[in-house]
């Protein structure tokens, strides 16, 4: 085994510098000193993340099209969807809250899902999409601002409060948001920036050589 991949890697937990070794499929390299996971050879991480991302994208569309819940007040009913909630916050002069909800629960998750699909779909078929380095960097900055799971908690709390005074009927979007929360977590857990970089690098090396 030649030693061309003897790159140094620092443990993110204890900062110990170690030499990278090639791993067998499905194996994990842990830190010599503290045992933290340094990297894995999960060759299917791109496929898996892509699958979770595409499923999440479908649910995201459903979650935004359908009502989160409906309230029955005497005879008349009222349905609430996410964009409607953003709009009514805006109409009630709560502009900054409205903007924040729009950014963290609609715009940023949408951008994240689109960017991930744009990056991962070509990589799956072994080509590198244009601007991928820039987008990967952007994804890292933007990701913490997507807060679907926080929204989910907020919705659950308000549902519980509302049921004490109204008849509340959970909508399709509520279930979609719940599943979406899980899928986004799964996509985040399987996503490996390391694997993406690796595949992009191996591609561009071959392209230069060709
Ligand atoms: Zn360590």
GROMACS .gro file of C-alpha atoms and ligand atoms in nm:
model
  211
    1UNK     CA    1   0.000   0.000   0.000
    2UNK     CA    2   0.158   0.328  -0.104
    3UNK     CA    3   0.145   0.620   0.131
    4UNK     CA    4   0.020   0.898  -0.095
    5UNK     CA    5  -0.285   0.977   0.121
    6UNK     CA    6  -0.076   1.036   0.433
    7UNK     CA    7  -0.247   1.366   0.501
    8UNK     CA    8  -0.254   1.504   0.850
    9UNK     CA    9  -0.587   1.539   1.023
   10UNK     CA   10  -0.657   1.714   1.354
   11UNK     CA   11  -0.902   1.558   1.597
   12UNK     CA   12  -1.196   1.799   1.635
   13UNK     CA   13  -1.227   1.706   2.004
   14UNK     CA   14  -0.870   1.703   2.136
   15UNK     CA   15  -0.669   1.855   1.848
   16UNK     CA   16  -0.427   1.564   1.825
   17UNK     CA   17  -0.264   1.557   1.481
   18UNK     CA   18  -0.274   1.216   1.318
   19UNK     CA   19  -0.192   1.068   0.982
   20UNK     CA   20  -0.489   0.957   0.772
   21UNK     CA   21  -0.498   0.595   0.666
   22UNK     CA   22  -0.708   0.439   0.391
   23UNK     CA   23  -1.014   0.266   0.535
   24UNK     CA   24  -1.210  -0.037   0.427
   25UNK     CA   25  -1.571   0.018   0.323
   26UNK     CA   26  -1.798   0.093   0.617
   27UNK     CA   27  -1.507   0.140   0.859
   28UNK     CA   28  -1.449   0.432   1.090
   29UNK     CA   29  -1.126   0.599   1.195
   30UNK     CA   30  -1.120   0.714   1.557
   31UNK     CA   31  -0.881   0.940   1.742
   32UNK     CA   32  -0.587   0.756   1.899
   33UNK     CA   33  -0.606   0.966   2.215
   34UNK     CA   34  -0.977   1.033   2.285
   35UNK     CA   35  -1.161   0.790   2.058
   36UNK     CA   36  -1.368   1.056   1.878
   37UNK     CA   37  -1.472   0.962   1.523
   38UNK     CA   38  -1.235   1.129   1.278
   39UNK     CA   39  -1.382   1.011   0.948
   40UNK     CA   40  -1.564   0.719   0.791
   41UNK     CA   41  -1.543   0.539   0.465
   42UNK     CA   42  -1.914   0.546   0.396
   43UNK     CA   43  -1.904   0.535   0.017
   44UNK     CA   44  -2.281   0.554  -0.008
   45UNK     CA   45  -2.316   0.873   0.197
   46UNK     CA   46  -2.385   1.074  -0.119
   47UNK     CA   47  -2.660   0.835  -0.231
   48UNK     CA   48  -2.820   0.825   0.111
   49UNK     CA   49  -2.807   1.199   0.166
   50UNK     CA   50  -2.954   1.252  -0.179
   51UNK     CA   51  -3.241   1.012  -0.104
   52UNK     CA   52  -3.320   1.188   0.225
   53UNK     CA   53  -3.294   1.528   0.058
   54UNK     CA   54  -3.531   1.440  -0.228
   55UNK     CA   55  -3.785   1.291   0.014
   56UNK     CA   56  -3.753   1.601   0.232
   57UNK     CA   57  -3.807   1.827  -0.073
   58UNK     CA   58  -4.137   1.652  -0.156
   59UNK     CA   59  -4.255   1.685   0.206
   60UNK     CA   60  -4.140   2.047   0.217
   61UNK     CA   61  -4.366   2.131  -0.079
   62UNK     CA   62  -4.662   1.948   0.080
   63UNK     CA   63  -4.592   2.116   0.416
   64UNK     CA   64  -4.612   2.456   0.250
   65UNK     CA   65  -4.916   2.390   0.032
   66UNK     CA   66  -5.150   2.238   0.291
   67UNK     CA   67  -5.284   2.373   0.622
   68UNK     CA   68  -5.089   2.297   0.940
   69UNK     CA   69  -5.411   2.283   1.136
   70UNK     CA   70  -5.765   2.406   1.127
   71UNK     CA   71  -5.961   2.563   1.411
   72UNK     CA   72  -6.336   2.538   1.443
   73UNK     CA   73  -6.488   2.844   1.606
   74UNK     CA   74  -6.859   2.791   1.654
   75UNK     CA   75  -6.984   2.724   1.301
   76UNK     CA   76  -6.704   2.870   1.096
   77UNK     CA   77  -6.360   2.720   1.051
   78UNK     CA   78  -6.021   2.873   0.992
   79UNK     CA   79  -5.722   2.703   0.834
   80UNK     CA   80  -5.366   2.803   0.900
   81UNK     CA   81  -5.075   2.734   0.672
   82UNK     CA   82  -4.717   2.850   0.712
   83UNK     CA   83  -4.718   3.124   0.451
   84UNK     CA   84  -5.055   3.246   0.579
   85UNK     CA   85  -4.904   3.274   0.927
   86UNK     CA   86  -4.610   3.475   0.790
   87UNK     CA   87  -4.853   3.702   0.605
   88UNK     CA   88  -5.077   3.763   0.904
   89UNK     CA   89  -4.774   3.846   1.122
   90UNK     CA   90  -4.674   4.101   0.859
   91UNK     CA   91  -5.027   4.244   0.850
   92UNK     CA   92  -5.024   4.279   1.230
   93UNK     CA   93  -4.717   4.504   1.198
   94UNK     CA   94  -4.484   4.236   1.335
   95UNK     CA   95  -4.251   4.281   1.040
   96UNK     CA   96  -3.929   4.155   1.196
   97UNK     CA   97  -4.091   3.840   1.337
   98UNK     CA   98  -4.265   3.777   1.007
   99UNK     CA   99  -3.937   3.815   0.819
  100UNK     CA  100  -3.752   3.590   1.063
  101UNK     CA  101  -4.013   3.314   1.035
  102UNK     CA  102  -4.009   3.344   0.657
  103UNK     CA  103  -3.629   3.323   0.642
  104UNK     CA  104  -3.577   3.041   0.891
  105UNK     CA  105  -3.869   2.816   0.798
  106UNK     CA  106  -3.935   2.881   0.428
  107UNK     CA  107  -3.654   3.053   0.238
  108UNK     CA  108  -3.345   2.897   0.397
  109UNK     CA  109  -3.479   2.538   0.411
  110UNK     CA  110  -3.589   2.576   0.046
  111UNK     CA  111  -3.245   2.708  -0.057
  112UNK     CA  112  -3.079   2.431   0.141
  113UNK     CA  113  -3.284   2.157  -0.025
  114UNK     CA  114  -3.231   2.303  -0.373
  115UNK     CA  115  -2.855   2.346  -0.319
  116UNK     CA  116  -2.814   1.994  -0.177
  117UNK     CA  117  -3.001   1.843  -0.472
  118UNK     CA  118  -2.804   2.057  -0.718
  119UNK     CA  119  -2.475   1.938  -0.562
  120UNK     CA  120  -2.553   1.574  -0.491
  121UNK     CA  121  -2.749   1.470  -0.800
  122UNK     CA  122  -2.458   1.532  -1.045
  123UNK     CA  123  -2.205   1.393  -0.794
  124UNK     CA  124  -2.404   1.071  -0.782
  125UNK     CA  125  -2.351   1.041  -1.156
  126UNK     CA  126  -1.986   1.135  -1.115
  127UNK     CA  127  -1.985   1.485  -1.253
  128UNK     CA  128  -1.910   1.805  -1.065
  129UNK     CA  129  -2.173   2.081  -1.086
  130UNK     CA  130  -2.059   2.436  -1.161
  131UNK     CA  131  -1.986   2.656  -0.858
  132UNK     CA  132  -1.985   2.356  -0.625
  133UNK     CA  133  -1.698   2.482  -0.408
  134UNK     CA  134  -1.873   2.813  -0.351
  135UNK     CA  135  -2.210   2.646  -0.283
  136UNK     CA  136  -2.063   2.398  -0.037
  137UNK     CA  137  -1.911   2.688   0.156
  138UNK     CA  138  -2.239   2.879   0.145
  139UNK     CA  139  -2.432   2.575   0.267
  140UNK     CA  140  -2.211   2.559   0.575
  141UNK     CA  141  -2.290   2.922   0.666
  142UNK     CA  142  -2.662   2.905   0.589
  143UNK     CA  143  -2.742   2.563   0.739
  144UNK     CA  144  -2.766   2.666   1.108
  145UNK     CA  145  -3.032   2.923   1.011
  146UNK     CA  146  -3.279   2.666   0.886
  147UNK     CA  147  -3.506   2.605   1.184
  148UNK     CA  148  -3.783   2.368   1.081
  149UNK     CA  149  -3.738   2.175   1.407
  150UNK     CA  150  -3.784   2.492   1.612
  151UNK     CA  151  -4.097   2.569   1.413
  152UNK     CA  152  -4.222   2.218   1.483
  153UNK     CA  153  -4.180   2.270   1.858
  154UNK     CA  154  -4.356   2.606   1.839
  155UNK     CA  155  -4.646   2.457   1.645
  156UNK     CA  156  -4.684   2.174   1.895
  157UNK     CA  157  -4.685   2.414   2.190
  158UNK     CA  158  -4.946   2.637   2.027
  159UNK     CA  159  -5.157   2.335   1.931
  160UNK     CA  160  -5.168   2.220   2.291
  161UNK     CA  161  -5.263   2.571   2.406
  162UNK     CA  162  -5.531   2.606   2.138
  163UNK     CA  163  -5.698   2.273   2.214
  164UNK     CA  164  -5.798   2.406   2.556
  165UNK     CA  165  -6.028   2.665   2.398
  166UNK     CA  166  -6.094   2.551   2.039
  167UNK     CA  167  -6.156   2.238   1.843
  168UNK     CA  168  -5.827   2.187   1.658
  169UNK     CA  169  -5.797   1.957   1.358
  170UNK     CA  170  -5.438   1.866   1.264
  171UNK     CA  171  -5.370   1.921   0.892
  172UNK     CA  172  -5.161   1.737   0.636
  173UNK     CA  173  -4.881   1.993   0.671
  174UNK     CA  174  -4.845   1.913   1.041
  175UNK     CA  175  -4.759   1.549   0.966
  176UNK     CA  176  -4.541   1.661   0.676
  177UNK     CA  177  -4.348   1.897   0.903
  178UNK     CA  178  -4.301   1.619   1.157
  179UNK     CA  179  -4.163   1.380   0.895
  180UNK     CA  180  -3.963   1.664   0.739
  181UNK     CA  181  -3.792   1.731   1.073
  182UNK     CA  182  -3.680   1.368   1.088
  183UNK     CA  183  -3.568   1.357   0.724
  184UNK     CA  184  -3.366   1.678   0.756
  185UNK     CA  185  -3.194   1.535   1.063
  186UNK     CA  186  -3.124   1.212   0.873
  187UNK     CA  187  -2.987   1.405   0.574
  188UNK     CA  188  -2.765   1.613   0.804
  189UNK     CA  189  -2.640   1.299   0.979
  190UNK     CA  190  -2.550   1.112   0.659
  191UNK     CA  191  -2.411   1.416   0.477
  192UNK     CA  192  -2.036   1.409   0.471
  193UNK     CA  193  -1.868   1.720   0.334
  194UNK     CA  194  -1.549   1.513   0.333
  195UNK     CA  195  -1.696   1.259   0.089
  196UNK     CA  196  -1.830   1.538  -0.131
  197UNK     CA  197  -1.490   1.709  -0.142
  198UNK     CA  198  -1.322   1.377  -0.209
  199UNK     CA  199  -1.548   1.296  -0.501
  200UNK     CA  200  -1.512   1.647  -0.643
  201UNK     CA  201  -1.133   1.630  -0.614
  202UNK     CA  202  -1.104   1.288  -0.772
  203UNK     CA  203  -1.318   1.416  -1.060
  204UNK     CA  204  -1.118   1.731  -1.123
  205UNK     CA  205  -0.789   1.539  -1.099
  206UNK     CA  206  -0.909   1.304  -1.370
  207UNK     CA  207  -1.036   1.594  -1.579
  208UNK     CA  208  -0.698   1.767  -1.556
  209UNK     CA  209  -0.522   1.444  -1.649
  210UNK     CA  210  -0.750   1.386  -1.947
  211LIG    ZN1  211  -0.905   1.323   1.997
   0.00000   0.00000   0.00000
